Short mmCIF file of C-alpha atoms and ligand atoms in Angstrom, two decimals:
data_model
loop_
_atom_site.label_atom_id
_atom_site.label_comp_id
_atom_site.label_asym_id
_atom_site.label_seq_id
_atom_site.Cartn_x
_atom_site.Cartn_y
_atom_site.Cartn_z
CA MET W 1204 28.66 -30.74 67.71
CA LYS W 1205 26.57 -28.57 65.45
CA GLN W 1206 28.05 -27.15 62.23
CA ILE W 1207 26.80 -25.05 59.33
CA VAL W 1208 27.82 -26.73 56.10
CA ILE W 1209 27.92 -25.07 52.67
CA VAL W 1210 26.53 -27.94 50.60
CA GLY W 1211 26.91 -26.30 47.17
CA HIS W 1212 27.08 -22.98 45.34
CA GLY W 1213 23.98 -20.84 45.48
CA GLY W 1214 21.71 -18.87 47.79
CA GLN W 1215 21.32 -18.96 51.55
CA GLU W 1216 19.54 -22.35 51.32
CA LYS W 1217 22.98 -23.86 50.61
CA LEU W 1218 23.88 -23.31 54.27
CA GLN W 1219 22.62 -26.35 56.18
CA VAL W 1220 22.81 -27.42 59.83
CA ARG W 1221 24.61 -30.74 60.45
CA GLU W 1222 25.30 -32.71 63.63
CA ALA W 1223 28.74 -34.34 63.83
CA ALA W 1224 30.99 -35.97 66.43
CA ASP W 1225 33.03 -33.54 68.55
CA PRO W 1226 36.58 -33.33 67.19
CA ALA W 1227 39.41 -34.45 69.49
CA PRO W 1228 42.27 -31.93 69.57
CA LYS W 1229 45.37 -33.22 67.76
CA PRO W 1230 48.88 -32.70 69.17
CA GLY W 1231 49.53 -28.97 69.39
CA GLU W 1232 45.83 -28.08 69.15
CA VAL W 1233 43.22 -26.74 71.56
CA ARG W 1234 39.53 -27.44 71.35
CA ILE W 1235 37.19 -24.48 71.78
CA ARG W 1236 33.51 -24.52 72.76
CA VAL W 1237 32.49 -21.69 70.46
CA GLN W 1238 30.34 -18.87 71.78
CA ALA W 1239 30.56 -16.64 68.71
CA SER W 1240 31.89 -16.92 65.14
CA GLY W 1241 32.72 -13.98 62.90
CA ILE W 1242 31.29 -13.80 59.37
CA ASN W 1243 33.50 -12.49 56.59
CA PHE W 1244 32.64 -11.46 53.05
CA ALA W 1245 34.85 -14.32 51.84
CA ASP W 1246 32.31 -16.79 53.33
CA ILE W 1247 29.61 -15.29 51.12
CA LEU W 1248 31.89 -15.41 48.06
CA THR W 1249 32.57 -19.09 48.87
CA ARG W 1250 28.86 -19.87 49.01
CA LYS W 1251 28.39 -18.14 45.67
CA GLY W 1252 31.31 -19.96 44.04
CA LEU W 1253 33.30 -16.73 43.64
CA TYR W 1254 36.16 -17.30 46.09
CA PRO W 1255 39.38 -18.70 44.62
CA ASP W 1256 40.70 -19.80 48.05
CA ALA W 1257 37.53 -21.61 49.09
CA PRO W 1258 37.72 -25.16 50.48
CA LYS W 1259 36.23 -27.96 48.41
CA LEU W 1260 32.48 -28.27 49.08
CA PRO W 1261 30.74 -29.53 51.12
CA ALA W 1262 32.66 -27.53 53.72
CA VAL W 1263 32.31 -25.65 56.99
CA VAL W 1264 33.73 -22.16 56.54
CA GLY W 1265 34.58 -19.56 59.19
CA TYR W 1266 37.89 -17.90 59.93
CA GLU W 1267 37.44 -16.70 63.52
CA VAL W 1268 35.80 -17.70 66.77
CA SER W 1269 35.63 -16.79 70.44
CA GLY W 1270 34.78 -19.28 73.16
CA VAL W 1271 36.06 -21.41 76.02
CA VAL W 1272 38.90 -23.93 75.76
CA ASP W 1273 37.61 -27.33 76.95
CA GLN W 1274 40.38 -29.75 75.87
CA VAL W 1275 44.00 -29.55 74.73
CA GLY W 1276 46.06 -31.93 72.62
CA SER W 1277 49.44 -33.32 73.64
CA GLY W 1278 52.18 -30.73 73.99
CA VAL W 1279 49.75 -27.96 74.94
CA ASP W 1280 49.65 -26.35 78.40
CA GLN W 1281 46.76 -27.88 80.41
CA ALA W 1282 46.29 -24.52 82.16
CA LEU W 1283 44.54 -23.28 79.01
CA ILE W 1284 41.53 -25.49 79.80
CA GLY W 1285 38.66 -23.34 81.01
CA THR W 1286 40.10 -20.08 79.68
CA ASP W 1287 38.30 -17.66 77.35
CA ALA W 1288 40.00 -17.63 73.98
CA VAL W 1289 39.77 -15.93 70.62
CA ALA W 1290 41.17 -17.80 67.62
CA LEU W 1291 41.83 -17.74 63.91
CA THR W 1292 40.45 -20.86 62.26
CA ARG W 1293 41.41 -22.05 58.83
CA PHE W 1294 37.78 -22.86 58.13
CA GLY W 1295 35.47 -24.71 60.52
CA GLY W 1296 34.45 -21.59 62.47
CA TYR W 1297 30.70 -21.92 61.71
CA ALA W 1298 30.30 -24.53 64.45
CA ASP W 1299 29.81 -24.81 68.18
CA VAL W 1300 33.09 -26.75 68.60
CA VAL W 1301 36.36 -26.37 66.73
CA SER W 1302 39.95 -27.58 67.19
CA VAL W 1303 42.71 -25.12 66.34
CA PRO W 1304 46.55 -25.06 66.44
CA VAL W 1305 47.54 -23.31 69.67
CA LYS W 1306 49.60 -20.74 67.71
CA GLN W 1307 46.32 -19.33 66.37
CA VAL W 1308 44.74 -19.00 69.82
CA PHE W 1309 44.88 -15.88 72.04
CA GLU W 1310 43.51 -14.90 75.43
CA LYS W 1311 40.20 -13.09 75.01
CA PRO W 1312 40.39 -9.56 76.45
CA ALA W 1313 38.09 -9.56 79.51
CA ALA W 1314 36.56 -6.25 78.42
CA LEU W 1315 35.11 -7.85 75.28
CA SER W 1316 32.07 -10.09 75.03
CA HIS W 1317 32.57 -13.27 73.00
CA ALA W 1318 30.63 -11.66 70.13
CA GLN W 1319 32.94 -8.62 70.16
CA ALA W 1320 36.04 -10.80 70.39
CA ALA W 1321 34.94 -12.90 67.39
CA ALA W 1322 34.72 -9.64 65.44
CA VAL W 1323 38.40 -8.86 65.94
CA PRO W 1324 40.84 -11.28 64.22
CA VAL W 1325 40.25 -11.06 60.47
CA SER W 1326 39.11 -7.44 60.27
CA TYR W 1327 41.80 -5.98 62.52
CA LEU W 1328 44.68 -8.09 61.21
CA THR W 1329 43.74 -7.16 57.65
CA ALA W 1330 43.48 -3.49 58.58
CA TRP W 1331 46.80 -3.60 60.47
CA GLN W 1332 48.60 -5.23 57.54
CA LEU W 1333 47.06 -2.77 55.06
CA LEU W 1334 47.56 0.47 56.95
CA VAL W 1335 50.62 -0.07 59.13
CA VAL W 1336 52.70 -3.04 57.96
CA MET W 1337 52.49 -2.43 54.21
CA GLY W 1338 50.71 0.92 53.83
CA SER W 1339 53.17 2.70 56.14
CA LEU W 1340 50.53 5.23 57.17
CA GLN W 1341 52.03 8.19 59.05
CA PRO W 1342 50.52 10.81 61.38
CA GLY W 1343 49.07 13.69 59.38
CA GLN W 1344 48.76 11.69 56.15
CA THR W 1345 45.44 11.07 54.43
CA VAL W 1346 43.85 7.64 54.02
CA LEU W 1347 40.86 6.72 51.87
CA ILE W 1348 39.03 3.69 53.28
CA HIS W 1349 36.69 2.21 50.68
CA ASN W 1350 33.74 0.28 52.09
CA ALA W 1351 34.39 2.08 55.39
CA GLY W 1352 31.17 0.83 57.01
CA GLY W 1353 32.06 -2.88 56.75
CA GLY W 1354 33.99 -5.13 59.11
CA VAL W 1355 37.44 -4.33 57.71
CA GLY W 1356 36.34 -0.73 57.14
CA LEU W 1357 35.55 -0.02 60.80
CA ALA W 1358 38.74 -1.75 61.91
CA ALA W 1359 40.72 0.40 59.46
CA ILE W 1360 39.12 3.52 60.94
CA ASP W 1361 40.36 2.48 64.41
CA VAL W 1362 43.88 1.84 63.10
CA ALA W 1363 43.96 5.14 61.17
CA ARG W 1364 42.78 7.09 64.23
CA HIS W 1365 45.47 5.37 66.29
CA VAL W 1366 48.10 6.43 63.75
CA GLY W 1367 46.75 9.99 63.65
CA ALA W 1368 45.78 10.18 59.96
CA THR W 1369 43.03 12.19 58.29
CA ILE W 1370 40.34 9.71 57.26
CA TYR W 1371 38.10 9.73 54.18
CA GLY W 1372 35.59 6.89 53.91
CA THR W 1373 33.25 5.69 51.17
CA ALA W 1374 30.05 3.89 52.19
CA SER W 1375 26.31 3.71 51.55
CA ALA W 1376 24.68 6.94 52.79
CA ALA W 1377 22.77 5.34 55.68
CA LYS W 1378 26.09 4.60 57.42
CA HIS W 1379 27.57 8.11 57.25
CA ALA W 1380 26.37 9.47 60.61
CA PHE W 1381 27.78 6.43 62.43
CA LEU W 1382 31.08 6.65 60.52
CA ALA W 1383 31.47 10.31 61.48
CA GLU W 1384 30.95 9.30 65.13
CA ARG W 1385 33.63 6.63 64.76
CA GLY W 1386 36.15 9.19 63.52
CA VAL W 1387 35.85 9.48 59.73
CA HIS W 1388 36.58 13.11 58.83
CA GLU W 1389 34.86 13.06 55.42
CA THR W 1390 32.27 10.49 54.35
CA ILE W 1391 31.52 9.95 50.66
CA ASP W 1392 28.41 8.29 49.21
CA TYR W 1393 30.16 6.35 46.46
CA ARG W 1394 26.89 4.85 45.21
CA ALA W 1395 25.27 8.22 44.45
CA THR W 1396 28.30 10.33 43.49
CA ASP W 1397 31.71 9.92 41.87
CA TRP W 1398 33.99 9.56 44.91
CA SER W 1399 37.08 10.59 42.93
CA VAL W 1400 35.63 14.05 42.23
CA GLU W 1401 35.00 14.47 45.95
CA VAL W 1402 38.53 13.28 46.83
CA ASP W 1403 39.95 15.71 44.30
CA ARG W 1404 38.05 18.54 45.96
CA LEU W 1405 39.02 17.49 49.50
CA THR W 1406 42.71 17.23 48.68
CA GLU W 1407 42.75 20.32 46.41
CA GLY W 1408 43.81 18.12 43.51
CA ARG W 1409 46.81 16.57 45.28
CA GLY W 1410 45.38 13.10 45.96
CA VAL W 1411 45.52 10.72 48.92
CA SER W 1412 48.55 9.21 50.73
CA LEU W 1413 47.04 5.72 51.10
CA ILE W 1414 43.97 4.07 49.58
CA ILE W 1415 42.70 0.63 50.60
CA ASP W 1416 40.46 -0.94 47.97
CA PRO W 1417 38.53 -4.26 48.27
CA PHE W 1418 36.51 -3.84 45.05
CA GLY W 1419 38.98 -5.01 42.41
CA GLY W 1420 38.80 -4.81 38.61
CA THR W 1421 38.66 -1.38 37.01
CA HIS W 1422 38.10 0.19 40.44
CA TRP W 1423 41.80 -0.30 41.23
CA LYS W 1424 42.68 1.87 38.21
CA LYS W 1425 40.48 4.63 39.56
CA SER W 1426 41.96 4.37 43.04
CA TYR W 1427 45.50 4.43 41.64
CA ARG W 1428 44.73 7.68 39.80
CA ALA W 1429 43.54 9.23 43.09
CA LEU W 1430 46.93 8.76 44.82
CA ARG W 1431 49.13 11.64 45.83
CA SER W 1432 52.85 11.57 44.92
CA THR W 1433 54.40 9.01 47.34
CA GLY W 1434 50.90 7.48 47.63
CA ARG W 1435 50.24 3.77 48.10
CA LEU W 1436 47.36 1.60 46.89
CA GLY W 1437 46.52 -1.50 48.97
CA MET W 1438 44.43 -4.03 47.01
CA PHE W 1439 42.69 -6.70 49.05
CA GLY W 1440 39.44 -8.00 47.55
CA VAL W 1441 37.20 -8.52 44.55
CA SER W 1442 33.76 -7.52 45.88
CA ALA W 1443 32.98 -6.16 42.40
CA ALA W 1444 32.42 -9.76 41.29
CA THR W 1445 29.29 -10.07 43.45
CA ALA W 1446 27.72 -6.97 41.91
CA SER W 1447 27.79 -8.44 38.38
CA LYS W 1448 24.81 -10.29 36.91
CA LEU W 1449 27.01 -12.64 34.83
CA PRO W 1450 27.05 -16.38 35.66
CA GLY W 1451 29.59 -17.57 38.33
CA PRO W 1452 33.09 -17.97 36.84
CA LEU W 1453 32.46 -15.30 34.17
CA ARG W 1454 32.04 -12.72 36.91
CA LEU W 1455 35.54 -13.31 38.24
CA GLY W 1456 36.87 -13.31 34.67
CA LYS W 1457 35.30 -9.91 33.98
CA VAL W 1458 36.80 -8.44 37.16
CA ALA W 1459 40.22 -9.94 36.29
CA LEU W 1460 40.12 -8.49 32.76
CA GLY W 1461 39.43 -5.02 34.14
CA MET W 1462 42.42 -5.08 36.52
CA PRO W 1463 45.26 -2.63 35.93
CA ILE W 1464 48.79 -3.66 34.97
CA PHE W 1465 51.34 -1.45 36.72
CA HIS W 1466 54.46 -0.66 34.71
CA PRO W 1467 57.63 -0.16 36.82
CA VAL W 1468 58.58 3.01 34.97
CA ALA W 1469 55.12 4.49 35.52
CA LEU W 1470 55.40 3.64 39.23
CA MET W 1471 58.84 5.21 39.40
CA ASN W 1472 57.90 8.39 37.59
CA GLY W 1473 54.61 8.60 39.46
CA ASN W 1474 56.30 8.13 42.85
CA ARG W 1475 53.62 5.60 43.77
CA ALA W 1476 53.48 2.12 45.23
CA VAL W 1477 50.95 -0.67 44.89
CA PHE W 1478 50.66 -3.75 47.08
CA GLY W 1479 48.34 -6.64 47.77
CA VAL W 1480 47.08 -8.15 51.01
CA ASN W 1481 45.55 -11.59 51.43
CA LEU W 1482 45.43 -12.74 55.03
CA GLY W 1483 44.31 -16.15 53.78
CA HIS W 1484 47.79 -16.61 52.32
CA MET W 1485 49.59 -15.88 55.60
CA TRP W 1486 49.13 -19.27 57.30
CA HIS W 1487 52.85 -20.00 56.86
CA GLU W 1488 53.63 -16.79 58.80
CA THR W 1489 51.61 -17.35 61.96
CA ASP W 1490 54.44 -15.99 64.15
CA MET W 1491 54.19 -12.68 62.30
CA THR W 1492 50.39 -12.48 62.39
CA ALA W 1493 50.46 -13.51 66.08
CA ASP W 1494 52.67 -10.48 66.81
CA TRP W 1495 50.14 -8.23 65.05
CA MET W 1496 47.30 -9.90 66.92
CA ARG W 1497 48.96 -9.16 70.27
CA VAL W 1498 49.31 -5.47 69.29
CA VAL W 1499 45.63 -5.40 68.36
CA LEU W 1500 44.47 -7.17 71.54
CA ASP W 1501 46.58 -4.78 73.65
CA GLY W 1502 44.76 -2.02 71.75
CA VAL W 1503 41.51 -3.09 73.42
CA ALA W 1504 42.85 -2.12 76.87
CA GLU W 1505 44.52 0.98 75.38
CA GLY W 1506 41.13 2.00 74.02
CA TRP W 1507 41.82 2.35 70.30
CA VAL W 1508 40.50 -1.07 69.24
CA ARG W 1509 36.70 -0.86 69.40
CA PRO W 1510 35.16 -3.91 67.68
CA HIS W 1511 31.61 -3.11 66.64
CA VAL W 1512 29.09 -5.92 66.30
CA ASP W 1513 26.16 -4.72 64.25
CA ARG W 1514 24.06 -7.88 64.73
CA SER W 1515 24.30 -11.38 66.14
CA PHE W 1516 22.34 -14.23 64.58
CA PRO W 1517 21.92 -17.72 66.07
CA LEU W 1518 24.32 -20.18 64.41
CA GLU W 1519 21.38 -22.00 62.81
CA ASN W 1520 20.35 -18.78 61.04
CA ALA W 1521 23.66 -18.30 59.20
CA GLY W 1522 21.78 -17.97 55.89
CA GLU W 1523 19.79 -15.03 57.20
CA ALA W 1524 23.04 -13.45 58.40
CA HIS W 1525 24.57 -13.81 54.92
CA THR W 1526 21.53 -12.17 53.31
CA TYR W 1527 21.72 -9.30 55.80
CA ILE W 1528 25.30 -8.58 54.67
CA GLU W 1529 24.55 -9.10 50.98
CA GLU W 1530 21.77 -6.52 51.25
CA ARG W 1531 24.44 -4.09 52.58
CA ARG W 1532 22.53 -3.63 55.84
CA ASN W 1533 25.49 -4.27 58.13
CA THR W 1534 27.55 -1.53 59.70
CA GLY W 1535 30.56 -3.38 61.08
CA LYS W 1536 30.59 -7.06 61.91
CA VAL W 1537 27.90 -9.68 61.87
CA VAL W 1538 28.49 -12.70 64.12
CA LEU W 1539 26.87 -16.07 64.75
CA THR W 1540 26.24 -17.09 68.35
CA THR W 1541 25.66 -20.55 69.80
N1 NAP A 2871 42.52 -9.83 51.48
C1 NAP A 2871 42.19 -10.07 52.73
O1 NAP A 2871 42.99 -10.57 53.51
C2 NAP A 2871 40.81 -9.72 53.18
C3 NAP A 2871 40.43 -9.92 54.52
C4 NAP A 2871 39.15 -9.54 54.91
C5 NAP A 2871 38.27 -8.99 53.98
N2 NAP A 2871 38.68 -8.83 52.69
C6 NAP A 2871 37.77 -8.21 51.69
O2 NAP A 2871 37.38 -6.96 52.19
C7 NAP A 2871 36.06 -6.65 51.80
C8 NAP A 2871 35.23 -6.36 53.05
O3 NAP A 2871 35.11 -7.56 53.80
P1 NAP A 2871 34.28 -7.63 55.14
O4 NAP A 2871 34.30 -9.07 55.55
O5 NAP A 2871 34.72 -6.58 56.07
O6 NAP A 2871 32.80 -7.34 54.65
P2 NAP A 2871 31.88 -6.08 54.82
O7 NAP A 2871 32.63 -4.86 54.43
O8 NAP A 2871 31.24 -6.08 56.15
O9 NAP A 2871 30.85 -6.42 53.67
C9 NAP A 2871 29.61 -5.89 53.53
C10 NAP A 2871 29.60 -4.47 52.98
O10 NAP A 2871 30.30 -4.39 51.74
C11 NAP A 2871 29.77 -3.33 50.94
N3 NAP A 2871 29.65 -3.83 49.58
C12 NAP A 2871 30.42 -3.42 48.54
N4 NAP A 2871 30.13 -4.09 47.44
C13 NAP A 2871 29.15 -4.96 47.77
C14 NAP A 2871 28.41 -5.92 47.05
N5 NAP A 2871 28.64 -6.13 45.75
N6 NAP A 2871 27.48 -6.65 47.70
C15 NAP A 2871 27.26 -6.46 49.01
N7 NAP A 2871 27.94 -5.54 49.76
C16 NAP A 2871 28.86 -4.81 49.15
C17 NAP A 2871 28.46 -2.93 51.60
O11 NAP A 2871 28.67 -1.70 52.28
P3 NAP A 2871 28.50 -0.26 51.58
O12 NAP A 2871 27.37 -0.35 50.61
O13 NAP A 2871 28.26 0.68 52.69
O14 NAP A 2871 29.82 0.00 50.92
C18 NAP A 2871 28.22 -4.02 52.63
O15 NAP A 2871 27.53 -3.56 53.77
C19 NAP A 2871 35.59 -7.87 50.97
O16 NAP A 2871 35.86 -7.62 49.61
C20 NAP A 2871 36.48 -8.98 51.47
O17 NAP A 2871 36.61 -10.05 50.57
C21 NAP A 2871 39.92 -9.18 52.29
#
C-alpha cells in the first residue's frame, strides 16, 4: 500500500510517500481500499508540532476515509466485503489501504461520491456534538459559527438550518457569497472588522444563544462576552496557535495563557454555560458517536446534510493540499484521492 508519512515537524516537505505491506485486518476489523481521505486542520497542527493529541512521529495521520471493503477480520460479517464504506480512522487515513474496527465503519450513502463521503465524519460529528448534543440549539435561536467557511463550519451551517436557527457566520470575505447561498443569514468579515460590534448590532445588544469557537486563547473571552442570557459557548480548537510567529511549543503556551477561567458564580449570575468538544477524546464512546453518525448519514437522504468538497488532491500531493488550507483558500473540505 501507499501511505503519506509525517516524518517530522515542519513544512509540507515533511509529508512523504512510503510504500508498505498491506495490513491484514485483525479480529473485529475491516480492511478498506481507500478512494478518498478527509483532511482536517488537526493534521496540519500535527505536522507543525502544535497538536497535543498527535501520534508519535513518524506517523500516518488521517481521521476519515471512504472506500470499498476488501477483507474482514474474524468475527466480522463476510457480507461487508465489496461494499462501499465510510469510516472513522484513529490515524492511518492518509493511505490507499487501512484497517479499522467495524464499529467505526458505516455504509456509504449511494448519493455521495467517495470524496463527498470522506468529507462527512469528522466535520458533521463535531458539528452535531457542538450544536445539538451539547449546545442544545433550538428553533428560532441564534447561532454564531466562527470559521463558517471551513469543514466544520459548513457542516455546522447544515445542522443549524436543520434545527431552524438564525445563523451568523464569520469567515474571510471571499467566502461570503457562498456562505449566504448555503444558508448563513449574516456573514461577518472577522479579519477586516470587529465581529463583536457587528453581532451587537445584529442582536440589538442582546447577544447570541450559541457560539462555537475553534480559535482558543483570548478569543474565547470575547465570544463569552457576546453570549445572550442563557447563551452557551462551545470551545473546540486552538487555531490561534498557527497564526502566531513564536517558535513551536511557545505558541501553544501563549494561547493557553490567554484562555479564560470561568468562575461558577459568574456563570450562575450571567445565566451562561461553557463547554468543550474534542471528538478525538471520544474513542471510548464509539456507540454514542455511531448513533450520531447514523443520524447524519440519514440526513443525506433527507436532504439536510450536504457535504461540500472544495478540492480533491491526489494522495501523493498531500503537502500541496495542506498548503491550500493553510493559505485559507478552502471553502469546505479538502480531500485526498487515490
Ligand atoms: N475539537 C474537535 O473535535 C474538532 C474537530 C474538528 C475540527 N476542530 C477544529 O476546528 C477548526 C476547523 O477545523 P477544520 O478541519 O474544519 O478546518 P477548516 O475550517 O477547513 O480550516 C481552514 C480554515 O480555517 C480558517 N482559519 C482560521 N485561522 C486560521 C489560521 N491561523 N490559519 C489558516 N486558516 C485559518 C480559514 O478560513 P477563514 O479565513 O475563512 O476563517 C481556513 O480556510 C480547527 O481549529 C480544528 O482544529 C476541532
